[in-house]
JSON list of N, CA and C in Angstrom, two decimals:
[
{"chain": "D", "resi": 1, "resn": "THR", "atom": "N", "xyz": [-114.13, 90.03, -132.86]},
{"chain": "D", "resi": 1, "resn": "THR", "atom": "CA", "xyz": [-114.92, 90.28, -131.66]},
{"chain": "D", "resi": 1, "resn": "THR", "atom": "C", "xyz": [-115.22, 88.99, -130.91]},
{"chain": "D", "resi": 2, "resn": "TYR", "atom": "N", "xyz": [-115.21, 87.88, -131.59]},
{"chain": "D", "resi": 2, "resn": "TYR", "atom": "CA", "xyz": [-115.49, 86.60, -130.96]},
{"chain": "D", "resi": 2, "resn": "TYR", "atom": "C", "xyz": [-114.24, 85.72, -130.92]},
{"chain": "D", "resi": 3, "resn": "ARG", "atom": "N", "xyz": [-113.14, 86.33, -130.53]},
{"chain": "D", "resi": 3, "resn": "ARG", "atom": "CA", "xyz": [-111.86, 85.62, -130.53]},
{"chain": "D", "resi": 3, "resn": "ARG", "atom": "C", "xyz": [-111.86, 84.41, -129.62]},
{"chain": "D", "resi": 4, "resn": "SER", "atom": "N", "xyz": [-112.40, 84.55, -128.42]},
{"chain": "D", "resi": 4, "resn": "SER", "atom": "CA", "xyz": [-112.37, 83.42, -127.48]},
{"chain": "D", "resi": 4, "resn": "SER", "atom": "C", "xyz": [-113.23, 82.26, -127.97]},
{"chain": "D", "resi": 5, "resn": "GLU", "atom": "N", "xyz": [-114.38, 82.56, -128.59]},
{"chain": "D", "resi": 5, "resn": "GLU", "atom": "CA", "xyz": [-115.22, 81.50, -129.12]},
{"chain": "D", "resi": 5, "resn": "GLU", "atom": "C", "xyz": [-114.54, 80.81, -130.31]},
{"chain": "D", "resi": 6, "resn": "LEU", "atom": "N", "xyz": [-113.92, 81.61, -131.16]},
{"chain": "D", "resi": 6, "resn": "LEU", "atom": "CA", "xyz": [-113.20, 81.06, -132.30]},
{"chain": "D", "resi": 6, "resn": "LEU", "atom": "C", "xyz": [-112.02, 80.20, -131.83]},
{"chain": "D", "resi": 7, "resn": "LEU", "atom": "N", "xyz": [-111.31, 80.67, -130.83]},
{"chain": "D", "resi": 7, "resn": "LEU", "atom": "CA", "xyz": [-110.20, 79.92, -130.28]},
{"chain": "D", "resi": 7, "resn": "LEU", "atom": "C", "xyz": [-110.68, 78.60, -129.69]},
{"chain": "D", "resi": 8, "resn": "SER", "atom": "N", "xyz": [-111.78, 78.65, -128.96]},
{"chain": "D", "resi": 8, "resn": "SER", "atom": "CA", "xyz": [-112.34, 77.43, -128.38]},
{"chain": "D", "resi": 8, "resn": "SER", "atom": "C", "xyz": [-112.71, 76.42, -129.46]},
{"chain": "D", "resi": 9, "resn": "TYR", "atom": "N", "xyz": [-113.34, 76.91, -130.52]},
{"chain": "D", "resi": 9, "resn": "TYR", "atom": "CA", "xyz": [-113.69, 76.04, -131.64]},
{"chain": "D", "resi": 9, "resn": "TYR", "atom": "C", "xyz": [-112.44, 75.44, -132.27]},
{"chain": "D", "resi": 10, "resn": "MET", "atom": "N", "xyz": [-111.42, 76.26, -132.48]},
{"chain": "D", "resi": 10, "resn": "MET", "atom": "CA", "xyz": [-110.21, 75.78, -133.15]},
{"chain": "D", "resi": 10, "resn": "MET", "atom": "C", "xyz": [-109.46, 74.76, -132.30]},
{"chain": "D", "resi": 11, "resn": "VAL", "atom": "N", "xyz": [-109.45, 74.95, -130.99]},
{"chain": "D", "resi": 11, "resn": "VAL", "atom": "CA", "xyz": [-108.81, 73.98, -130.11]},
{"chain": "D", "resi": 11, "resn": "VAL", "atom": "C", "xyz": [-109.55, 72.65, -130.19]},
{"chain": "D", "resi": 12, "resn": "ASN", "atom": "N", "xyz": [-110.88, 72.70, -130.14]},
{"chain": "D", "resi": 12, "resn": "ASN", "atom": "CA", "xyz": [-111.66, 71.46, -130.24]},
{"chain": "D", "resi": 12, "resn": "ASN", "atom": "C", "xyz": [-111.47, 70.80, -131.60]},
{"chain": "D", "resi": 13, "resn": "ALA", "atom": "N", "xyz": [-111.41, 71.59, -132.66]},
{"chain": "D", "resi": 13, "resn": "ALA", "atom": "CA", "xyz": [-111.18, 71.03, -134.00]},
{"chain": "D", "resi": 13, "resn": "ALA", "atom": "C", "xyz": [-109.80, 70.39, -134.09]},
{"chain": "D", "resi": 14, "resn": "LEU", "atom": "N", "xyz": [-108.80, 71.02, -133.47]},
{"chain": "D", "resi": 14, "resn": "LEU", "atom": "CA", "xyz": [-107.45, 70.45, -133.47]},
{"chain": "D", "resi": 14, "resn": "LEU", "atom": "C", "xyz": [-107.43, 69.13, -132.71]},
{"chain": "D", "resi": 15, "resn": "ILE", "atom": "N", "xyz": [-108.13, 69.07, -131.59]},
{"chain": "D", "resi": 15, "resn": "ILE", "atom": "CA", "xyz": [-108.22, 67.82, -130.83]},
{"chain": "D", "resi": 15, "resn": "ILE", "atom": "C", "xyz": [-108.82, 66.71, -131.70]},
{"chain": "D", "resi": 16, "resn": "CYS", "atom": "N", "xyz": [-109.87, 67.04, -132.43]},
{"chain": "D", "resi": 16, "resn": "CYS", "atom": "CA", "xyz": [-110.49, 66.06, -133.32]},
{"chain": "D", "resi": 16, "resn": "CYS", "atom": "C", "xyz": [-109.51, 65.61, -134.40]},
{"chain": "D", "resi": 17, "resn": "CYS", "atom": "N", "xyz": [-108.79, 66.55, -134.97]},
{"chain": "D", "resi": 17, "resn": "CYS", "atom": "CA", "xyz": [-107.81, 66.21, -136.01]},
{"chain": "D", "resi": 17, "resn": "CYS", "atom": "C", "xyz": [-106.71, 65.32, -135.46]},
{"chain": "D", "resi": 18, "resn": "ILE", "atom": "N", "xyz": [-106.28, 65.58, -134.24]},
{"chain": "D", "resi": 18, "resn": "ILE", "atom": "CA", "xyz": [-105.25, 64.75, -133.61]},
{"chain": "D", "resi": 18, "resn": "ILE", "atom": "C", "xyz": [-105.78, 63.33, -133.44]},
{"chain": "D", "resi": 19, "resn": "GLN", "atom": "N", "xyz": [-107.00, 63.20, -132.93]},
{"chain": "D", "resi": 19, "resn": "GLN", "atom": "CA", "xyz": [-107.57, 61.87, -132.71]},
{"chain": "D", "resi": 19, "resn": "GLN", "atom": "C", "xyz": [-107.79, 61.11, -134.01]},
{"chain": "D", "resi": 20, "resn": "LEU", "atom": "N", "xyz": [-108.12, 61.84, -135.08]},
{"chain": "D", "resi": 20, "resn": "LEU", "atom": "CA", "xyz": [-108.34, 61.21, -136.38]},
{"chain": "D", "resi": 20, "resn": "LEU", "atom": "C", "xyz": [-107.06, 61.07, -137.20]},
{"chain": "D", "resi": 21, "resn": "ARG", "atom": "N", "xyz": [-105.95, 61.61, -136.68]},
{"chain": "D", "resi": 21, "resn": "ARG", "atom": "CA", "xyz": [-104.67, 61.61, -137.36]},
{"chain": "D", "resi": 21, "resn": "ARG", "atom": "C", "xyz": [-104.75, 62.31, -138.72]},
{"chain": "D", "resi": 22, "resn": "ASP", "atom": "N", "xyz": [-105.53, 63.38, -138.76]},
{"chain": "D", "resi": 22, "resn": "ASP", "atom": "CA", "xyz": [-105.69, 64.18, -139.98]},
{"chain": "D", "resi": 22, "resn": "ASP", "atom": "C", "xyz": [-104.72, 65.35, -139.89]},
{"chain": "D", "resi": 23, "resn": "TRP", "atom": "N", "xyz": [-103.45, 65.08, -140.21]},
{"chain": "D", "resi": 23, "resn": "TRP", "atom": "CA", "xyz": [-102.39, 66.06, -139.98]},
{"chain": "D", "resi": 23, "resn": "TRP", "atom": "C", "xyz": [-102.47, 67.25, -140.93]},
{"chain": "D", "resi": 24, "resn": "GLU", "atom": "N", "xyz": [-102.98, 67.06, -142.13]},
{"chain": "D", "resi": 24, "resn": "GLU", "atom": "CA", "xyz": [-103.08, 68.18, -143.07]},
{"chain": "D", "resi": 24, "resn": "GLU", "atom": "C", "xyz": [-104.04, 69.25, -142.57]},
{"chain": "D", "resi": 25, "resn": "THR", "atom": "N", "xyz": [-105.17, 68.83, -142.03]},
{"chain": "D", "resi": 25, "resn": "THR", "atom": "CA", "xyz": [-106.12, 69.79, -141.48]},
{"chain": "D", "resi": 25, "resn": "THR", "atom": "C", "xyz": [-105.63, 70.32, -140.14]},
{"chain": "D", "resi": 26, "resn": "ALA", "atom": "N", "xyz": [-105.00, 69.47, -139.36]},
{"chain": "D", "resi": 26, "resn": "ALA", "atom": "CA", "xyz": [-104.53, 69.86, -138.03]},
{"chain": "D", "resi": 26, "resn": "ALA", "atom": "C", "xyz": [-103.53, 71.01, -138.10]},
{"chain": "D", "resi": 27, "resn": "ILE", "atom": "N", "xyz": [-102.67, 70.99, -139.08]},
{"chain": "D", "resi": 27, "resn": "ILE", "atom": "CA", "xyz": [-101.65, 72.03, -139.17]},
{"chain": "D", "resi": 27, "resn": "ILE", "atom": "C", "xyz": [-102.28, 73.40, -139.43]},
{"chain": "D", "resi": 28, "resn": "GLN", "atom": "N", "xyz": [-103.41, 73.43, -140.13]},
{"chain": "D", "resi": 28, "resn": "GLN", "atom": "CA", "xyz": [-104.09, 74.70, -140.37]},
{"chain": "D", "resi": 28, "resn": "GLN", "atom": "C", "xyz": [-104.57, 75.30, -139.05]},
{"chain": "D", "resi": 29, "resn": "TYR", "atom": "N", "xyz": [-105.13, 74.47, -138.19]},
{"chain": "D", "resi": 29, "resn": "TYR", "atom": "CA", "xyz": [-105.59, 74.96, -136.88]},
{"chain": "D", "resi": 29, "resn": "TYR", "atom": "C", "xyz": [-104.41, 75.29, -135.97]},
{"chain": "D", "resi": 30, "resn": "ALA", "atom": "N", "xyz": [-103.40, 74.45, -135.97]},
{"chain": "D", "resi": 30, "resn": "ALA", "atom": "CA", "xyz": [-102.25, 74.65, -135.08]},
{"chain": "D", "resi": 30, "resn": "ALA", "atom": "C", "xyz": [-101.52, 75.95, -135.40]},
{"chain": "D", "resi": 31, "resn": "ASP", "atom": "N", "xyz": [-101.50, 76.34, -136.66]},
{"chain": "D", "resi": 31, "resn": "ASP", "atom": "CA", "xyz": [-100.82, 77.58, -137.03]},
{"chain": "D", "resi": 31, "resn": "ASP", "atom": "C", "xyz": [-101.59, 78.82, -136.60]},
{"chain": "D", "resi": 32, "resn": "LYS", "atom": "N", "xyz": [-102.91, 78.74, -136.52]},
{"chain": "D", "resi": 32, "resn": "LYS", "atom": "CA", "xyz": [-103.73, 79.91, -136.21]},
{"chain": "D", "resi": 32, "resn": "LYS", "atom": "C", "xyz": [-103.99, 80.09, -134.71]},
{"chain": "D", "resi": 33, "resn": "ILE", "atom": "N", "xyz": [-103.90, 79.03, -133.94]},
{"chain": "D", "resi": 33, "resn": "ILE", "atom": "CA", "xyz": [-104.24, 79.10, -132.52]},
{"chain": "D", "resi": 33, "resn": "ILE", "atom": "C", "xyz": [-103.39, 80.10, -131.73]},
{"chain": "D", "resi": 34, "resn": "PRO", "atom": "N", "xyz": [-102.06, 80.10, -131.86]},
{"chain": "D", "resi": 34, "resn": "PRO", "atom": "CA", "xyz": [-101.27, 81.03, -131.04]},
{"chain": "D", "resi": 34, "resn": "PRO", "atom": "C", "xyz": [-101.61, 82.51, -131.22]},
{"chain": "D", "resi": 35, "resn": "SER", "atom": "N", "xyz": [-102.02, 82.89, -132.40]},
{"chain": "D", "resi": 35, "resn": "SER", "atom": "CA", "xyz": [-102.31, 84.31, -132.64]},
{"chain": "D", "resi": 35, "resn": "SER", "atom": "C", "xyz": [-103.64, 84.74, -132.03]},
{"chain": "D", "resi": 36, "resn": "LEU", "atom": "N", "xyz": [-104.49, 83.79, -131.67]},
{"chain": "D", "resi": 36, "resn": "LEU", "atom": "CA", "xyz": [-105.81, 84.12, -131.13]},
{"chain": "D", "resi": 36, "resn": "LEU", "atom": "C", "xyz": [-105.86, 84.15, -129.60]},
{"chain": "D", "resi": 37, "resn": "SER", "atom": "N", "xyz": [-104.88, 83.56, -128.96]},
{"chain": "D", "resi": 37, "resn": "SER", "atom": "CA", "xyz": [-104.98, 83.41, -127.51]},
{"chain": "D", "resi": 37, "resn": "SER", "atom": "C", "xyz": [-104.30, 84.53, -126.75]},
{"chain": "D", "resi": 38, "resn": "ASP", "atom": "N", "xyz": [-104.90, 84.91, -125.63]},
{"chain": "D", "resi": 38, "resn": "ASP", "atom": "CA", "xyz": [-104.31, 85.87, -124.70]},
{"chain": "D", "resi": 38, "resn": "ASP", "atom": "C", "xyz": [-103.59, 85.08, -123.62]},
{"chain": "D", "resi": 39, "resn": "ASN", "atom": "N", "xyz": [-102.36, 85.44, -123.34]},
{"chain": "D", "resi": 39, "resn": "ASN", "atom": "CA", "xyz": [-101.56, 84.69, -122.38]},
{"chain": "D", "resi": 39, "resn": "ASN", "atom": "C", "xyz": [-102.18, 84.69, -120.99]},
{"chain": "D", "resi": 40, "resn": "GLY", "atom": "N", "xyz": [-102.25, 83.48, -120.42]},
{"chain": "D", "resi": 40, "resn": "GLY", "atom": "CA", "xyz": [-102.63, 83.35, -119.02]},
{"chain": "D", "resi": 40, "resn": "GLY", "atom": "C", "xyz": [-104.07, 82.99, -118.74]},
{"chain": "D", "resi": 41, "resn": "ASN", "atom": "N", "xyz": [-104.97, 83.10, -119.71]},
{"chain": "D", "resi": 41, "resn": "ASN", "atom": "CA", "xyz": [-106.35, 82.71, -119.40]},
{"chain": "D", "resi": 41, "resn": "ASN", "atom": "C", "xyz": [-106.53, 81.21, -119.60]},
{"chain": "D", "resi": 42, "resn": "SER", "atom": "N", "xyz": [-107.66, 80.68, -119.21]},
{"chain": "D", "resi": 42, "resn": "SER", "atom": "CA", "xyz": [-107.85, 79.23, -119.21]},
{"chain": "D", "resi": 42, "resn": "SER", "atom": "C", "xyz": [-107.79, 78.62, -120.60]},
{"chain": "D", "resi": 43, "resn": "ILE", "atom": "N", "xyz": [-108.34, 79.28, -121.59]},
{"chain": "D", "resi": 43, "resn": "ILE", "atom": "CA", "xyz": [-108.29, 78.73, -122.95]},
{"chain": "D", "resi": 43, "resn": "ILE", "atom": "C", "xyz": [-106.87, 78.76, -123.50]},
{"chain": "D", "resi": 44, "resn": "TRP", "atom": "N", "xyz": [-106.06, 79.70, -123.02]},
{"chain": "D", "resi": 44, "resn": "TRP", "atom": "CA", "xyz": [-104.65, 79.73, -123.41]},
{"chain": "D", "resi": 44, "resn": "TRP", "atom": "C", "xyz": [-103.93, 78.48, -122.93]},
{"chain": "D", "resi": 45, "resn": "TYR", "atom": "N", "xyz": [-104.19, 78.09, -121.68]},
{"chain": "D", "resi": 45, "resn": "TYR", "atom": "CA", "xyz": [-103.59, 76.86, -121.15]},
{"chain": "D", "resi": 45, "resn": "TYR", "atom": "C", "xyz": [-104.08, 75.64, -121.91]},
{"chain": "D", "resi": 46, "resn": "THR", "atom": "N", "xyz": [-105.35, 75.61, -122.25]},
{"chain": "D", "resi": 46, "resn": "THR", "atom": "CA", "xyz": [-105.90, 74.51, -123.02]},
{"chain": "D", "resi": 46, "resn": "THR", "atom": "C", "xyz": [-105.27, 74.45, -124.41]},
{"chain": "D", "resi": 47, "resn": "SER", "atom": "N", "xyz": [-105.09, 75.62, -125.02]},
{"chain": "D", "resi": 47, "resn": "SER", "atom": "CA", "xyz": [-104.47, 75.64, -126.34]},
{"chain": "D", "resi": 47, "resn": "SER", "atom": "C", "xyz": [-103.01, 75.20, -126.26]},
{"chain": "D", "resi": 48, "resn": "LYS", "atom": "N", "xyz": [-102.30, 75.59, -125.21]},
{"chain": "D", "resi": 48, "resn": "LYS", "atom": "CA", "xyz": [-100.91, 75.16, -125.04]},
{"chain": "D", "resi": 48, "resn": "LYS", "atom": "C", "xyz": [-100.84, 73.64, -124.87]},
{"chain": "D", "resi": 49, "resn": "GLU", "atom": "N", "xyz": [-101.75, 73.09, -124.08]},
{"chain": "D", "resi": 49, "resn": "GLU", "atom": "CA", "xyz": [-101.80, 71.65, -123.89]},
{"chain": "D", "resi": 49, "resn": "GLU", "atom": "C", "xyz": [-102.06, 70.93, -125.21]},
{"chain": "D", "resi": 50, "resn": "THR", "atom": "N", "xyz": [-103.02, 71.43, -125.97]},
{"chain": "D", "resi": 50, "resn": "THR", "atom": "CA", "xyz": [-103.37, 70.81, -127.23]},
{"chain": "D", "resi": 50, "resn": "THR", "atom": "C", "xyz": [-102.22, 70.91, -128.23]},
{"chain": "D", "resi": 51, "resn": "LEU", "atom": "N", "xyz": [-101.57, 72.06, -128.29]},
{"chain": "D", "resi": 51, "resn": "LEU", "atom": "CA", "xyz": [-100.43, 72.21, -129.18]},
{"chain": "D", "resi": 51, "resn": "LEU", "atom": "C", "xyz": [-99.26, 71.32, -128.76]},
{"chain": "D", "resi": 52, "resn": "MET", "atom": "N", "xyz": [-99.13, 71.11, -127.45]},
{"chain": "D", "resi": 52, "resn": "MET", "atom": "CA", "xyz": [-98.10, 70.21, -126.96]},
{"chain": "D", "resi": 52, "resn": "MET", "atom": "C", "xyz": [-98.39, 68.78, -127.44]},
{"chain": "D", "resi": 53, "resn": "TYR", "atom": "N", "xyz": [-99.63, 68.33, -127.30]},
{"chain": "D", "resi": 53, "resn": "TYR", "atom": "CA", "xyz": [-100.00, 66.99, -127.77]},
{"chain": "D", "resi": 53, "resn": "TYR", "atom": "C", "xyz": [-99.82, 66.86, -129.28]},
{"chain": "D", "resi": 54, "resn": "TYR", "atom": "N", "xyz": [-100.23, 67.89, -129.99]},
{"chain": "D", "resi": 54, "resn": "TYR", "atom": "CA", "xyz": [-100.09, 67.87, -131.45]},
{"chain": "D", "resi": 54, "resn": "TYR", "atom": "C", "xyz": [-98.63, 67.67, -131.85]},
{"chain": "D", "resi": 55, "resn": "ASN", "atom": "N", "xyz": [-97.75, 68.43, -131.22]},
{"chain": "D", "resi": 55, "resn": "ASN", "atom": "CA", "xyz": [-96.33, 68.32, -131.56]},
{"chain": "D", "resi": 55, "resn": "ASN", "atom": "C", "xyz": [-95.73, 67.00, -131.09]},
{"chain": "D", "resi": 56, "resn": "LEU", "atom": "N", "xyz": [-96.25, 66.44, -130.02]},
{"chain": "D", "resi": 56, "resn": "LEU", "atom": "CA", "xyz": [-95.80, 65.11, -129.61]},
{"chain": "D", "resi": 56, "resn": "LEU", "atom": "C", "xyz": [-96.16, 64.07, -130.65]},
{"chain": "D", "resi": 57, "resn": "TYR", "atom": "N", "xyz": [-97.38, 64.12, -131.14]},
{"chain": "D", "resi": 57, "resn": "TYR", "atom": "CA", "xyz": [-97.81, 63.17, -132.17]},
{"chain": "D", "resi": 57, "resn": "TYR", "atom": "C", "xyz": [-97.01, 63.34, -133.46]},
{"chain": "D", "resi": 58, "resn": "LYS", "atom": "N", "xyz": [-96.63, 64.58, -133.77]},
{"chain": "D", "resi": 58, "resn": "LYS", "atom": "CA", "xyz": [-95.84, 64.85, -134.98]},
{"chain": "D", "resi": 58, "resn": "LYS", "atom": "C", "xyz": [-94.35, 64.60, -134.75]},
{"chain": "D", "resi": 59, "resn": "LYS", "atom": "N", "xyz": [-93.99, 64.20, -133.54]},
{"chain": "D", "resi": 59, "resn": "LYS", "atom": "CA", "xyz": [-92.60, 63.93, -133.14]},
{"chain": "D", "resi": 59, "resn": "LYS", "atom": "C", "xyz": [-91.73, 65.16, -133.21]},
{"chain": "D", "resi": 60, "resn": "ASN", "atom": "N", "xyz": [-92.34, 66.33, -132.97]},
{"chain": "D", "resi": 60, "resn": "ASN", "atom": "CA", "xyz": [-91.60, 67.59, -132.83]},
{"chain": "D", "resi": 60, "resn": "ASN", "atom": "C", "xyz": [-91.42, 67.84, -131.33]},
{"chain": "D", "resi": 61, "resn": "TYR", "atom": "N", "xyz": [-90.53, 67.08, -130.73]},
{"chain": "D", "resi": 61, "resn": "TYR", "atom": "CA", "xyz": [-90.39, 67.10, -129.28]},
{"chain": "D", "resi": 61, "resn": "TYR", "atom": "C", "xyz": [-89.90, 68.44, -128.74]},
{"chain": "D", "resi": 62, "resn": "GLU", "atom": "N", "xyz": [-89.02, 69.10, -129.46]},
{"chain": "D", "resi": 62, "resn": "GLU", "atom": "CA", "xyz": [-88.51, 70.39, -128.99]},
{"chain": "D", "resi": 62, "resn": "GLU", "atom": "C", "xyz": [-89.63, 71.43, -128.95]},
{"chain": "D", "resi": 63, "resn": "LYS", "atom": "N", "xyz": [-90.44, 71.46, -129.99]},
{"chain": "D", "resi": 63, "resn": "LYS", "atom": "CA", "xyz": [-91.55, 72.42, -130.05]},
{"chain": "D", "resi": 63, "resn": "LYS", "atom": "C", "xyz": [-92.58, 72.09, -128.96]},
{"chain": "D", "resi": 64, "resn": "SER", "atom": "N", "xyz": [-92.81, 70.81, -128.75]},
{"chain": "D", "resi": 64, "resn": "SER", "atom": "CA", "xyz": [-93.74, 70.39, -127.70]},
{"chain": "D", "resi": 64, "resn": "SER", "atom": "C", "xyz": [-93.24, 70.86, -126.33]},
{"chain": "D", "resi": 65, "resn": "PHE", "atom": "N", "xyz": [-91.95, 70.69, -126.10]},
{"chain": "D", "resi": 65, "resn": "PHE", "atom": "CA", "xyz": [-91.37, 71.13, -124.83]},
{"chain": "D", "resi": 65, "resn": "PHE", "atom": "C", "xyz": [-91.45, 72.64, -124.67]},
{"chain": "D", "resi": 66, "resn": "GLU", "atom": "N", "xyz": [-91.31, 73.39, -125.77]},
{"chain": "D", "resi": 66, "resn": "GLU", "atom": "CA", "xyz": [-91.44, 74.85, -125.70]},
{"chain": "D", "resi": 66, "resn": "GLU", "atom": "C", "xyz": [-92.83, 75.27, -125.22]},
{"chain": "D", "resi": 67, "resn": "HIS", "atom": "N", "xyz": [-93.87, 74.61, -125.75]},
{"chain": "D", "resi": 67, "resn": "HIS", "atom": "CA", "xyz": [-95.24, 74.92, -125.31]},
{"chain": "D", "resi": 67, "resn": "HIS", "atom": "C", "xyz": [-95.42, 74.56, -123.83]},
{"chain": "D", "resi": 68, "resn": "PHE", "atom": "N", "xyz": [-94.89, 73.41, -123.42]},
{"chain": "D", "resi": 68, "resn": "PHE", "atom": "CA", "xyz": [-94.97, 72.99, -122.03]},
{"chain": "D", "resi": 68, "resn": "PHE", "atom": "C", "xyz": [-94.26, 73.97, -121.12]},
{"chain": "D", "resi": 69, "resn": "LYS", "atom": "N", "xyz": [-93.04, 74.34, -121.50]},
{"chain": "D", "resi": 69, "resn": "LYS", "atom": "CA", "xyz": [-92.23, 75.25, -120.68]},
{"chain": "D", "resi": 69, "resn": "LYS", "atom": "C", "xyz": [-92.89, 76.63, -120.57]},
{"chain": "D", "resi": 70, "resn": "GLU", "atom": "N", "xyz": [-93.44, 77.11, -121.67]},
{"chain": "D", "resi": 70, "resn": "GLU", "atom": "CA", "xyz": [-94.11, 78.42, -121.65]},
{"chain": "D", "resi": 70, "resn": "GLU", "atom": "C", "xyz": [-95.31, 78.42, -120.71]},
{"chain": "D", "resi": 71, "resn": "ALA", "atom": "N", "xyz": [-96.06, 77.34, -120.70]},
{"chain": "D", "resi": 71, "resn": "ALA", "atom": "CA", "xyz": [-97.23, 77.24, -119.82]},
{"chain": "D", "resi": 71, "resn": "ALA", "atom": "C", "xyz": [-96.82, 77.11, -118.36]},
{"chain": "D", "resi": 72, "resn": "ILE", "atom": "N", "xyz": [-95.80, 76.32, -118.09]},
{"chain": "D", "resi": 72, "resn": "ILE", "atom": "CA", "xyz": [-95.34, 76.11, -116.71]},
{"chain": "D", "resi": 72, "resn": "ILE", "atom": "C", "xyz": [-94.72, 77.36, -116.13]},
{"chain": "D", "resi": 73, "resn": "GLN", "atom": "N", "xyz": [-94.00, 78.13, -116.94]},
{"chain": "D", "resi": 73, "resn": "GLN", "atom": "CA", "xyz": [-93.29, 79.30, -116.44]},
{"chain": "D", "resi": 73, "resn": "GLN", "atom": "C", "xyz": [-94.18, 80.55, -116.37]},
{"chain": "D", "resi": 74, "resn": "HIS", "atom": "N", "xyz": [-95.38, 80.46, -116.86]},
{"chain": "D", "resi": 74, "resn": "HIS", "atom": "CA", "xyz": [-96.28, 81.63, -116.80]},
{"chain": "D", "resi": 74, "resn": "HIS", "atom": "C", "xyz": [-96.66, 81.87, -115.34]},
{"chain": "D", "resi": 75, "resn": "PRO", "atom": "N", "xyz": [-96.69, 83.12, -114.90]},
{"chain": "D", "resi": 75, "resn": "PRO", "atom": "CA", "xyz": [-96.95, 83.40, -113.48]},
{"chain": "D", "resi": 75, "resn": "PRO", "atom": "C", "xyz": [-98.34, 83.00, -113.00]},
{"chain": "D", "resi": 76, "resn": "ARG", "atom": "N", "xyz": [-99.30, 82.85, -113.88]},
{"chain": "D", "resi": 76, "resn": "ARG", "atom": "CA", "xyz": [-100.64, 82.47, -113.44]},
{"chain": "D", "resi": 76, "resn": "ARG", "atom": "C", "xyz": [-100.73, 80.98, -113.32]}
]
């Protein structure tokens, strides 16, 4: 029932993990974020941006580009 609040918390937690370079904890958040977001709303774009940064730091450039491309190609 509180999906958007949980998603917001998880995005902020992932940002903290990225800044602290805590990759073990970050992967737990990164795996759960896509299933909580509804495509096209503002927190979805924020989550895509955060997942893009996460994958850049992990040097998963293809996955990072997928998140970027999905956000750019969305009609909203």
